[in-house]
CSV table of C-alpha atoms and ligand atoms in Angstrom, one decimal:
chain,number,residue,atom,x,y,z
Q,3,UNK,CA,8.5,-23.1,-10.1
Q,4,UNK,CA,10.8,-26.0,-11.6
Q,5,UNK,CA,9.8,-29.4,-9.9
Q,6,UNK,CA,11.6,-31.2,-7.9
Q,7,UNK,CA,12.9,-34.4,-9.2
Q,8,UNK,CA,12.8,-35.9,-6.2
Q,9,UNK,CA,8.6,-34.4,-5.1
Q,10,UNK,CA,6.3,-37.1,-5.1
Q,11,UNK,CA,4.1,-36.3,-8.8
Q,12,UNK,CA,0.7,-38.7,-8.5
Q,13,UNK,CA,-0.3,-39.3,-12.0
Q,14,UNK,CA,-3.9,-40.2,-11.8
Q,15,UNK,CA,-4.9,-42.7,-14.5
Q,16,UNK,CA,-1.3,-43.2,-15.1
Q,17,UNK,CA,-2.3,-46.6,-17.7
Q,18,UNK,CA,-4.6,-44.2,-20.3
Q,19,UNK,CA,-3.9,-42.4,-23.3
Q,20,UNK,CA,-2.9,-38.9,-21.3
Q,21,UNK,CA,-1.3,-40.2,-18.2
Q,22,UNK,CA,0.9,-42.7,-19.8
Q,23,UNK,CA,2.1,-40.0,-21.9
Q,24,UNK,CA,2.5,-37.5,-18.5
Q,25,UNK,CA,4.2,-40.6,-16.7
Q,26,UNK,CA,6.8,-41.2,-20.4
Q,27,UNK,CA,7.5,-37.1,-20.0
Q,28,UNK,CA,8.3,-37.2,-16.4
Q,29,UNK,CA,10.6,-39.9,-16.6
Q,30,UNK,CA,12.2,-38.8,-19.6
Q,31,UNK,CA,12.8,-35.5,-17.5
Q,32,UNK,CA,14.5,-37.2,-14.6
Q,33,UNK,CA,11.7,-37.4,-12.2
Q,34,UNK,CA,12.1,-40.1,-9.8
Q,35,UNK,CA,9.0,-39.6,-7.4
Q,36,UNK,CA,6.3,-40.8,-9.7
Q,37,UNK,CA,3.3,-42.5,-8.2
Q,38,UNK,CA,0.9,-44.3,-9.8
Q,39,UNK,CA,-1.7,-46.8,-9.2
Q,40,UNK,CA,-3.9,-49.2,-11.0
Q,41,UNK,CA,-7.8,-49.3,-11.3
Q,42,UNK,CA,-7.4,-52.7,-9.4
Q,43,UNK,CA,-4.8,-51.1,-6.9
Q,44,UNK,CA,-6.9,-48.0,-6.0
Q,45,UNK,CA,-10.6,-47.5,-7.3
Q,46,UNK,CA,-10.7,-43.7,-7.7
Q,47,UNK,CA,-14.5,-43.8,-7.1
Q,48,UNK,CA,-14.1,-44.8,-3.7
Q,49,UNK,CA,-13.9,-42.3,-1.6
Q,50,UNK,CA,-11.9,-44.1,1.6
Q,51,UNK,CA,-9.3,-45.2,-0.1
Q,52,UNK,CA,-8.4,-42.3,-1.9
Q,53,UNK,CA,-8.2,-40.5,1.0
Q,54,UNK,CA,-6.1,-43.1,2.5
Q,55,UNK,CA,-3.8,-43.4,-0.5
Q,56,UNK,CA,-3.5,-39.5,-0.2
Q,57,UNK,CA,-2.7,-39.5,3.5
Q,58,UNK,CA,-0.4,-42.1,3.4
Q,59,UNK,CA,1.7,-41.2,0.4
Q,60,UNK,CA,1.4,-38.1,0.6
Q,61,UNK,CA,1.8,-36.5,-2.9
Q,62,UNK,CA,3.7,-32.9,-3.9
Q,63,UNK,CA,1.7,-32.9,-6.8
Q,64,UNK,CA,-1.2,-34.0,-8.7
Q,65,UNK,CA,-2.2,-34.7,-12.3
Q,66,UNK,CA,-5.3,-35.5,-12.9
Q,67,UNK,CA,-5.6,-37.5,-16.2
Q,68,UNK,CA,-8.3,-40.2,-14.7
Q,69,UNK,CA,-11.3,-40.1,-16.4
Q,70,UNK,CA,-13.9,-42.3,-18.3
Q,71,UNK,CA,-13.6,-40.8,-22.0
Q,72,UNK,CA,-15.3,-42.0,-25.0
Q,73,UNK,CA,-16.3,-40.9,-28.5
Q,74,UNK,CA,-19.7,-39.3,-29.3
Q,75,UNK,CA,-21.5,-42.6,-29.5
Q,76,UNK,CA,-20.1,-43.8,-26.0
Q,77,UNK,CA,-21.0,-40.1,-24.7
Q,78,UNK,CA,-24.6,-40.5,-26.4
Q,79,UNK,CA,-25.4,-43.6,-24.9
Q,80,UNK,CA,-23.9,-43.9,-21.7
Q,81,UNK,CA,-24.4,-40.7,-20.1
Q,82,UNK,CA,-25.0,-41.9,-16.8
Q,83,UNK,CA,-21.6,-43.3,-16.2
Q,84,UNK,CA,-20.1,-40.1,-18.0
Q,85,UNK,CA,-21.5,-38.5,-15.6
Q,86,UNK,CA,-21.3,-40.2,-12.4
Q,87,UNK,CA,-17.9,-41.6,-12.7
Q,88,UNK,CA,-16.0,-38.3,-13.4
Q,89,UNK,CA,-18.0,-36.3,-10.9
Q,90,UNK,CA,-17.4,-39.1,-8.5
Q,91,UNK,CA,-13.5,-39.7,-9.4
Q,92,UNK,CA,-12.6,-36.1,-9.8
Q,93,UNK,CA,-14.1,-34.7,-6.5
Q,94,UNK,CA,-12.6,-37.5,-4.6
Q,95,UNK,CA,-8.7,-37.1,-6.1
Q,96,UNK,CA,-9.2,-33.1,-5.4
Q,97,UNK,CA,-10.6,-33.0,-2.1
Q,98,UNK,CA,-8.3,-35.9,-0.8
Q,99,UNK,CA,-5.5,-33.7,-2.3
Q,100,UNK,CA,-6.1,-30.8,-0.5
Q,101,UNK,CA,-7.2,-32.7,2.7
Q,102,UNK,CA,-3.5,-34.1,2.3
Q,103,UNK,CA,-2.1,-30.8,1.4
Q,104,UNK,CA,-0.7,-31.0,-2.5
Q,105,UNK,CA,0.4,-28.1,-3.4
Q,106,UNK,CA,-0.2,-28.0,-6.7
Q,107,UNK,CA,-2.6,-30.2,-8.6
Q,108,UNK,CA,-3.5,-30.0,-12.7
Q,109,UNK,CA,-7.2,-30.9,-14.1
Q,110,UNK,CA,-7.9,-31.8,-17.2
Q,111,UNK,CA,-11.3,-31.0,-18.7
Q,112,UNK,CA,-12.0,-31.0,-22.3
Q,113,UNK,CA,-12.8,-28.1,-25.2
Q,114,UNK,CA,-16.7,-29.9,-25.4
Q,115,UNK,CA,-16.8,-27.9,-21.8
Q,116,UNK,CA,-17.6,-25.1,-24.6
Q,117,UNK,CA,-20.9,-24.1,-25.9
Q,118,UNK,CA,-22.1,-26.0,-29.1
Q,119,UNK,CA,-22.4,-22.3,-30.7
Q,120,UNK,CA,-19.2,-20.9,-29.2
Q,121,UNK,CA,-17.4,-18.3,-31.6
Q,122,UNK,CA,-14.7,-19.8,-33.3
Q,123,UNK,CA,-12.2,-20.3,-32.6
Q,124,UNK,CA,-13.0,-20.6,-28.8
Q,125,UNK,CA,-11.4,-18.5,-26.0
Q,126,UNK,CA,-11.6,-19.5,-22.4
Q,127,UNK,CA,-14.0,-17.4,-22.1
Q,128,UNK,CA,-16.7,-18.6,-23.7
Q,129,UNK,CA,-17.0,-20.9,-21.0
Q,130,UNK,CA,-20.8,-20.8,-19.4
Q,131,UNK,CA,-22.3,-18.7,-22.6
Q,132,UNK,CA,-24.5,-20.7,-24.1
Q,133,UNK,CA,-25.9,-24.4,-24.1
Q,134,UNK,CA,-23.5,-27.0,-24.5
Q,135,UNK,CA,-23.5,-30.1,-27.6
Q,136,UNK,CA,-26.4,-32.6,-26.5
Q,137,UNK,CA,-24.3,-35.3,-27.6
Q,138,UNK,CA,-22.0,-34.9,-24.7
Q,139,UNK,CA,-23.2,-32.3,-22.6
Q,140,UNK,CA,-22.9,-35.3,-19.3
Q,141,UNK,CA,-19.3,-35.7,-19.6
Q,142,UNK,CA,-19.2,-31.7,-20.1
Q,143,UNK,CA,-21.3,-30.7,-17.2
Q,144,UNK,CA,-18.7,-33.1,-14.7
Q,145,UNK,CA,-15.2,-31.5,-16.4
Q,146,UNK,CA,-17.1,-28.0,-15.9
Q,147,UNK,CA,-17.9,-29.0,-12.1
Q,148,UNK,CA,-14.2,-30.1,-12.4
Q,149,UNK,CA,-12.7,-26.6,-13.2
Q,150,UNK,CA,-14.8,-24.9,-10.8
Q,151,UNK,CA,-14.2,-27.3,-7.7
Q,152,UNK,CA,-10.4,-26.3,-8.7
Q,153,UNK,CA,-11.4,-22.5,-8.8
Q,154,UNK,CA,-13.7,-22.8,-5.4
Q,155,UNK,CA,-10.7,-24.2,-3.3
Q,156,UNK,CA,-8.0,-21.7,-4.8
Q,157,UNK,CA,-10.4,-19.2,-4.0
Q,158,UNK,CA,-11.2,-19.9,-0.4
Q,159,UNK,CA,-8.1,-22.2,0.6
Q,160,UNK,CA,-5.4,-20.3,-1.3
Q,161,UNK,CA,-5.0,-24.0,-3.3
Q,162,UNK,CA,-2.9,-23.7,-6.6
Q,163,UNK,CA,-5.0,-26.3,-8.5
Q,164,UNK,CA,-5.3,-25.5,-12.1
Q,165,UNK,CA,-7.4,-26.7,-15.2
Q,166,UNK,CA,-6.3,-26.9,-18.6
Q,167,UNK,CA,-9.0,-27.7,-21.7
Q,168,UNK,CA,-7.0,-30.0,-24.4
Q,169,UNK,CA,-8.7,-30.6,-28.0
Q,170,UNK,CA,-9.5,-34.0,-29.3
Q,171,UNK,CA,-6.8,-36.1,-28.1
Q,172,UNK,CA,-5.1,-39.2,-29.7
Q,173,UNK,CA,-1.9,-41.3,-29.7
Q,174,UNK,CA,-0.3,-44.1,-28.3
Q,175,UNK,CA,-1.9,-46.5,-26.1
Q,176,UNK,CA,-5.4,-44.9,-27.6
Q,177,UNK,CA,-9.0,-46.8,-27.5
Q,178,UNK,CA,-9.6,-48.9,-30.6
Q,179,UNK,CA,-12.9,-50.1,-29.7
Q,180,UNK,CA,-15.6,-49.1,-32.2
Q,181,UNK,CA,-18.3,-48.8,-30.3
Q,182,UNK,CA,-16.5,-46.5,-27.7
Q,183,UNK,CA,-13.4,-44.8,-29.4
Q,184,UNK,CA,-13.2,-41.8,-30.6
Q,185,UNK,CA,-12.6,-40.7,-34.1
Q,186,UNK,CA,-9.5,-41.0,-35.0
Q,187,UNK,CA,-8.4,-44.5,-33.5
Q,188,UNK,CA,-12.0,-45.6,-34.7
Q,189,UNK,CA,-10.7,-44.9,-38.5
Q,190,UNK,CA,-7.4,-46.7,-38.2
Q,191,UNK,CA,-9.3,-49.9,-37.0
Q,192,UNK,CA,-11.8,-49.6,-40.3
Q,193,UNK,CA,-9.6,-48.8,-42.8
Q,194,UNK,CA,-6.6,-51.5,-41.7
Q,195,UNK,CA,-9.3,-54.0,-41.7
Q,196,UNK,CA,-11.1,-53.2,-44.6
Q,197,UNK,CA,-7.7,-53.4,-46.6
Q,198,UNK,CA,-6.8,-57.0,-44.8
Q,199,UNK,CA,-10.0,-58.1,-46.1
Q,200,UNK,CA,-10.1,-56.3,-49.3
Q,201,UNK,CA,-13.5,-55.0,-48.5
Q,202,UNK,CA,-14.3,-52.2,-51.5
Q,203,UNK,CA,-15.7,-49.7,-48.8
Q,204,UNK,CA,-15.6,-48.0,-45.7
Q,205,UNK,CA,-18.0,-46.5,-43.9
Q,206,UNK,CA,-17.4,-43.5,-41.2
Q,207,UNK,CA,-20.3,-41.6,-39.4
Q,208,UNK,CA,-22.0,-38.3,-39.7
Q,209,UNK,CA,-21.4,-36.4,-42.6
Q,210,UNK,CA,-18.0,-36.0,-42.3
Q,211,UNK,CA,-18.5,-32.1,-42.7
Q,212,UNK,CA,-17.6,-31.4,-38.6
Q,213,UNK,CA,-14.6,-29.2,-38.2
Q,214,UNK,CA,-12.2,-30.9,-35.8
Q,215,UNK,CA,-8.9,-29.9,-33.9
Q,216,UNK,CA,-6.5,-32.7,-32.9
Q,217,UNK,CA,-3.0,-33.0,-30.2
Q,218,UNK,CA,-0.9,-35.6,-30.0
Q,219,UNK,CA,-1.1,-36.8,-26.3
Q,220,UNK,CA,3.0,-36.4,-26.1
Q,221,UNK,CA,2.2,-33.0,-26.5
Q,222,UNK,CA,-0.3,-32.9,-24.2
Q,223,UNK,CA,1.9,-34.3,-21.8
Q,224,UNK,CA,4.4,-31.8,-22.3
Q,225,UNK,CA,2.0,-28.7,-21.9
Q,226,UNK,CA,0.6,-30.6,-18.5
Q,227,UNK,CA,4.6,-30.1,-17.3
Q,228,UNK,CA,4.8,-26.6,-18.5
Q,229,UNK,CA,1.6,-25.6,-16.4
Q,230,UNK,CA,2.8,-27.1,-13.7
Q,231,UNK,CA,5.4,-25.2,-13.6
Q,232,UNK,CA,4.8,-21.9,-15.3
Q,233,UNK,CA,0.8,-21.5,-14.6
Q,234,UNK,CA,-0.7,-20.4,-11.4
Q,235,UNK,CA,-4.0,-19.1,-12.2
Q,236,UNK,CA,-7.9,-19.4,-11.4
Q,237,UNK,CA,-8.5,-18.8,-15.8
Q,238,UNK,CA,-8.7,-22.3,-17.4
Q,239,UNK,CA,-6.5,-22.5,-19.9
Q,240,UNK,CA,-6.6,-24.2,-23.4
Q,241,UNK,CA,-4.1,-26.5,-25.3
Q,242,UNK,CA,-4.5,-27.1,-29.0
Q,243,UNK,CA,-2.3,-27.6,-32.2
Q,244,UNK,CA,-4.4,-24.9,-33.1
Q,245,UNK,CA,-5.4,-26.6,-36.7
Q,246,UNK,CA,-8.3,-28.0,-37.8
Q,247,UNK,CA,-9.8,-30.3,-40.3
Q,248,UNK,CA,-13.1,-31.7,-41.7
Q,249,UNK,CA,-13.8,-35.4,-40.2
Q,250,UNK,CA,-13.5,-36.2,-44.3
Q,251,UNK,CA,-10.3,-35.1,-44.6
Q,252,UNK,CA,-9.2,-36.6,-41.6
Q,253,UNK,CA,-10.5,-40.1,-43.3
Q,254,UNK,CA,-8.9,-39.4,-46.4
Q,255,UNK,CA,-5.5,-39.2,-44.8
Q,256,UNK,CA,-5.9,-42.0,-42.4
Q,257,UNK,CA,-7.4,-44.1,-45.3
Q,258,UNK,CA,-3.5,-42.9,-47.6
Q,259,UNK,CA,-1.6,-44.2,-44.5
Q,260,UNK,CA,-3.3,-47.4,-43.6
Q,261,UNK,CA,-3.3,-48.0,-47.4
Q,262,UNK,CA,-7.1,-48.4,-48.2
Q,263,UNK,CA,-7.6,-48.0,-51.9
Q,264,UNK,CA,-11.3,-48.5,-51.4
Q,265,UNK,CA,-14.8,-45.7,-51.7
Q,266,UNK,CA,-15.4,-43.7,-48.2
Q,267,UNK,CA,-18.7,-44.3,-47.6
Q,268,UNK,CA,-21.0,-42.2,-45.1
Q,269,UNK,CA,-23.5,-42.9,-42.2
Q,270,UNK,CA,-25.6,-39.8,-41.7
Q,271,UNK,CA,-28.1,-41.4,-39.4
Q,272,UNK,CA,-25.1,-41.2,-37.3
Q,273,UNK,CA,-24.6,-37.8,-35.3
Q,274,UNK,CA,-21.8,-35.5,-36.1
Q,275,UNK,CA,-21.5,-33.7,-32.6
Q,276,UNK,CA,-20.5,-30.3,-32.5
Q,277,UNK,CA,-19.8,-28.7,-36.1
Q,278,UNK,CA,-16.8,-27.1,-34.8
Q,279,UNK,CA,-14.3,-27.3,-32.5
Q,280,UNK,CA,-11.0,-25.4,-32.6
Q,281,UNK,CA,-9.5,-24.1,-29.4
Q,282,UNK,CA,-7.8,-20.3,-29.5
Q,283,UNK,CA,-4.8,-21.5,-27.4
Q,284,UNK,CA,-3.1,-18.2,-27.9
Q,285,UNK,CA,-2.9,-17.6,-24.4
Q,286,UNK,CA,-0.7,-21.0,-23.4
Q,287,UNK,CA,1.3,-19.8,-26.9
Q,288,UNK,CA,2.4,-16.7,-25.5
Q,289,UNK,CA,3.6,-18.2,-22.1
Q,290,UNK,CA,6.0,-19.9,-25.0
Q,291,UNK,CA,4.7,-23.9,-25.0
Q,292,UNK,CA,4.1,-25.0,-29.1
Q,293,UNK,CA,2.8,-28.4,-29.8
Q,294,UNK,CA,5.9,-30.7,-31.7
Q,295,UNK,CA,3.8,-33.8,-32.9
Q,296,UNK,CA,2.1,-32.7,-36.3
Q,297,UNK,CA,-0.8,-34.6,-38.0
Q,298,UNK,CA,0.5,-37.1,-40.7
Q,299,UNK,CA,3.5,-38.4,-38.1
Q,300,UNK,CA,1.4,-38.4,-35.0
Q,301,UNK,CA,-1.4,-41.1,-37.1
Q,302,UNK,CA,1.9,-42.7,-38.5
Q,303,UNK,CA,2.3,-43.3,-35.0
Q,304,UNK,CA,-1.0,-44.2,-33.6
Q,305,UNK,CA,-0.9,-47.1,-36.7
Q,306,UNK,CA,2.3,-48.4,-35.4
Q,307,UNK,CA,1.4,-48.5,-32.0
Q,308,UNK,CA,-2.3,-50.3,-33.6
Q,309,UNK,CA,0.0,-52.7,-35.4
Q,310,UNK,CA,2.0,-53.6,-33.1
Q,311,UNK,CA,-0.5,-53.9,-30.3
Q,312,UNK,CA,-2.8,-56.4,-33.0
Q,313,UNK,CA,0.2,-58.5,-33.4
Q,314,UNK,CA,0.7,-58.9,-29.3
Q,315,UNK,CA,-3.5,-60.4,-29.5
Q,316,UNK,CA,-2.5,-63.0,-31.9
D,9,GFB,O1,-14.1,-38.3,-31.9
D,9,GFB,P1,-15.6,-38.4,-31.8
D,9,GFB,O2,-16.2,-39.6,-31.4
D,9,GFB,O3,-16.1,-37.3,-30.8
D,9,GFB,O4,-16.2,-38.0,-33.3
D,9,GFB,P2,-16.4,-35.7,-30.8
D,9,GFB,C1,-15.8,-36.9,-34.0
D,9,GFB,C2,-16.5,-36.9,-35.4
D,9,GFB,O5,-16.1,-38.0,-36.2
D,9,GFB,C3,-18.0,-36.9,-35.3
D,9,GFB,C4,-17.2,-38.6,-36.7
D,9,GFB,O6,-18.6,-36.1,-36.2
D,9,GFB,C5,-18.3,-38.4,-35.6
D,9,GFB,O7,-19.6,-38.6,-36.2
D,9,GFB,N1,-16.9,-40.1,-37.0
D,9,GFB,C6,-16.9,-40.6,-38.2
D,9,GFB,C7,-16.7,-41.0,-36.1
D,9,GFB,N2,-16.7,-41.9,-38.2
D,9,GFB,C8,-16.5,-42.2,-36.9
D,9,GFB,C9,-16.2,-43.4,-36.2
D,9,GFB,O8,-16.1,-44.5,-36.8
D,9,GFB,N3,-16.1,-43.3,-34.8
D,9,GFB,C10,-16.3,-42.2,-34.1
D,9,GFB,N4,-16.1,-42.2,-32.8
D,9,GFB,N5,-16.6,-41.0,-34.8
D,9,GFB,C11,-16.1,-36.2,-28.3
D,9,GFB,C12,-16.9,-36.1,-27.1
D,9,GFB,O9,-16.8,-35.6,-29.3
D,9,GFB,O10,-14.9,-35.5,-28.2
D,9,GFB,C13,-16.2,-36.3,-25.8
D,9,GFB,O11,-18.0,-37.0,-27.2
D,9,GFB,C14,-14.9,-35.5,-25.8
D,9,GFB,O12,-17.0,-35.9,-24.8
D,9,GFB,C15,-14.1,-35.7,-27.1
D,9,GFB,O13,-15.1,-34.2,-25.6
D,9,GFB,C16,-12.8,-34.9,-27.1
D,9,GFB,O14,-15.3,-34.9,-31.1
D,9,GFB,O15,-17.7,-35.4,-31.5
């Protein structure tokens, strides 16, 4: 199917890191029916008014970027909203959408959906194999309701809802908030403002010894198009760059871009999560999407947008 410029696409979370990228692709491809709404226009965990917003504006199709994310310390300490707020958010936006009849809607989960122990790297199906990373086995549990809620209602109302896994995500518009970021973000924060104060060190958490996989969000966007238009199955599906690197290594480059001449220090009463997480996305690579956005221009990036986004507080 190619879409319609003209079909009404709801972009749910439309303001965060995924969806604002969806929303940039969609309107760089022509795509003039793009809906979006605010937290403070629609409240996703309310199940009225998601219903209402469905059956009034009727959408073609659905992507459903909304979610409360977080890096491992957010996921560690805040389970209860992890859990909650995407079970809550997610079932409303897919029910209302096939109460309203979308015909095609896109969820995103995310590759910690995978067992802590998976085999690397991981194939769709290891989904459901073994037990998942404590760390963020809340957030998990929700995406994997997520998948299967899409998988229920294609099996028993011929629905062509679809989930896709993405890696660790990162990019413009990103979380720089230590306490709740993830990784990467986290790191451009500490090492710009360890060199604007000259501070000698830095210190990062863990070990710095996990394995981790990262996509720019662009290209997440892109691949989020490309199933919508070229994947109709009940199989998740996953999208990675399909390369990996230690969380050290990751700091070392970060720390060469920002500029930080300083020692790299390490926290290890601070969890490193899963030791490994690198997606086989060799099935989405054979339906002929590639990620574009490689490592070193993608952070290049991500510290622009940081900078420039800094200078806008002051
Ligand atoms: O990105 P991150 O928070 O989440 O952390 P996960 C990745 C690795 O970087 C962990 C280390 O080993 C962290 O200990 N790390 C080092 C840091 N320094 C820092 C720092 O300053 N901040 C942060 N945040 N990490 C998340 C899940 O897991 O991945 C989510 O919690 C989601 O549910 C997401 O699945 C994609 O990769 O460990």
């Amino acid at each position: 199917m190619t879409l319609d410029p003209d079909a009404p696409i709801y972009v749910a979370g439309h303001r965060g890191l995924v969806g604002s990228a969806v929303w940039r692709e969609l309107q760089r491809r022509g795509h003039r029916g793009l809906l979006g709404r605010t937290h403070a226009e629609l409240d996703l965990l309310d199940t009225a008014a998601v219903q209402k917003f469905f059956a009034t504006e009727k959408p073609a199709h659905v992507i459903l970027a909304a979610a409360r994310v977080g890096g491992i310390h957010a996921n560690n300490t805040r389970p209860a909203e992890f859990i909650y707020e995407n079970l809550q958010l997610q079932t409303n936006v897919i029910h209302a959408a096939w109460k309203s009849g979308v015909k095609k809607l896109i969820f995103l989960g995310s590759s910690c959906i995978y067992p802590r122990e998976a085999p690397q790297p991981i194939r769709e199906d290891a989904l459901l194999t073994s037990a998942l990373e404590p760390t963020n086995e809340w957030y998990a549990i929700a995406k994997i309701a997520g998948l299967k809620m899409c998988q229920a209602y294609r099996r028993q109302y011929a629905a062509d809802y679809i989930s896709a896994m993405p890696t660790n995500l990162y990019g413009p518009g990103d979380n720089f908030d230590l306490t709740s970021s993830h990784v990467l973000p986290a790191l451009i924060r500490k090492f710009h403002e360890a060199k604007s104060t000259r501070a000698p060190a830095v210190t990062c958490w863990g070990t710095g010894a996990p394995l981790r996989e990262f996509l720019h969000a662009d290209d997440l966007a892109r691949a989020c198009v490309f199933l919508l238009e070229n994947y109709s199955d009940e199989k998740i599906i996953n999208v990675g760059s399909g390369r990996e690197l230690t969380i050290r290594q990751l700091a070392e480059t970060i720390a060469r871009i920002v500029g930080f001449p300083g020692e790299i220090q390490w926290d290890t009463t601070k969890p490193d999560g899963t030791p490994r997480k690198l997606m086989d996305s060799s099935r989405l690579f054979a339906l002929g999407w590639r990620p574009q956005v490689d490592l070193e221009t993608g952070i290049r990036a991500a510290y622009d947008d940081f900078l420039k986004r800094e200078a806008q507080k002051s």
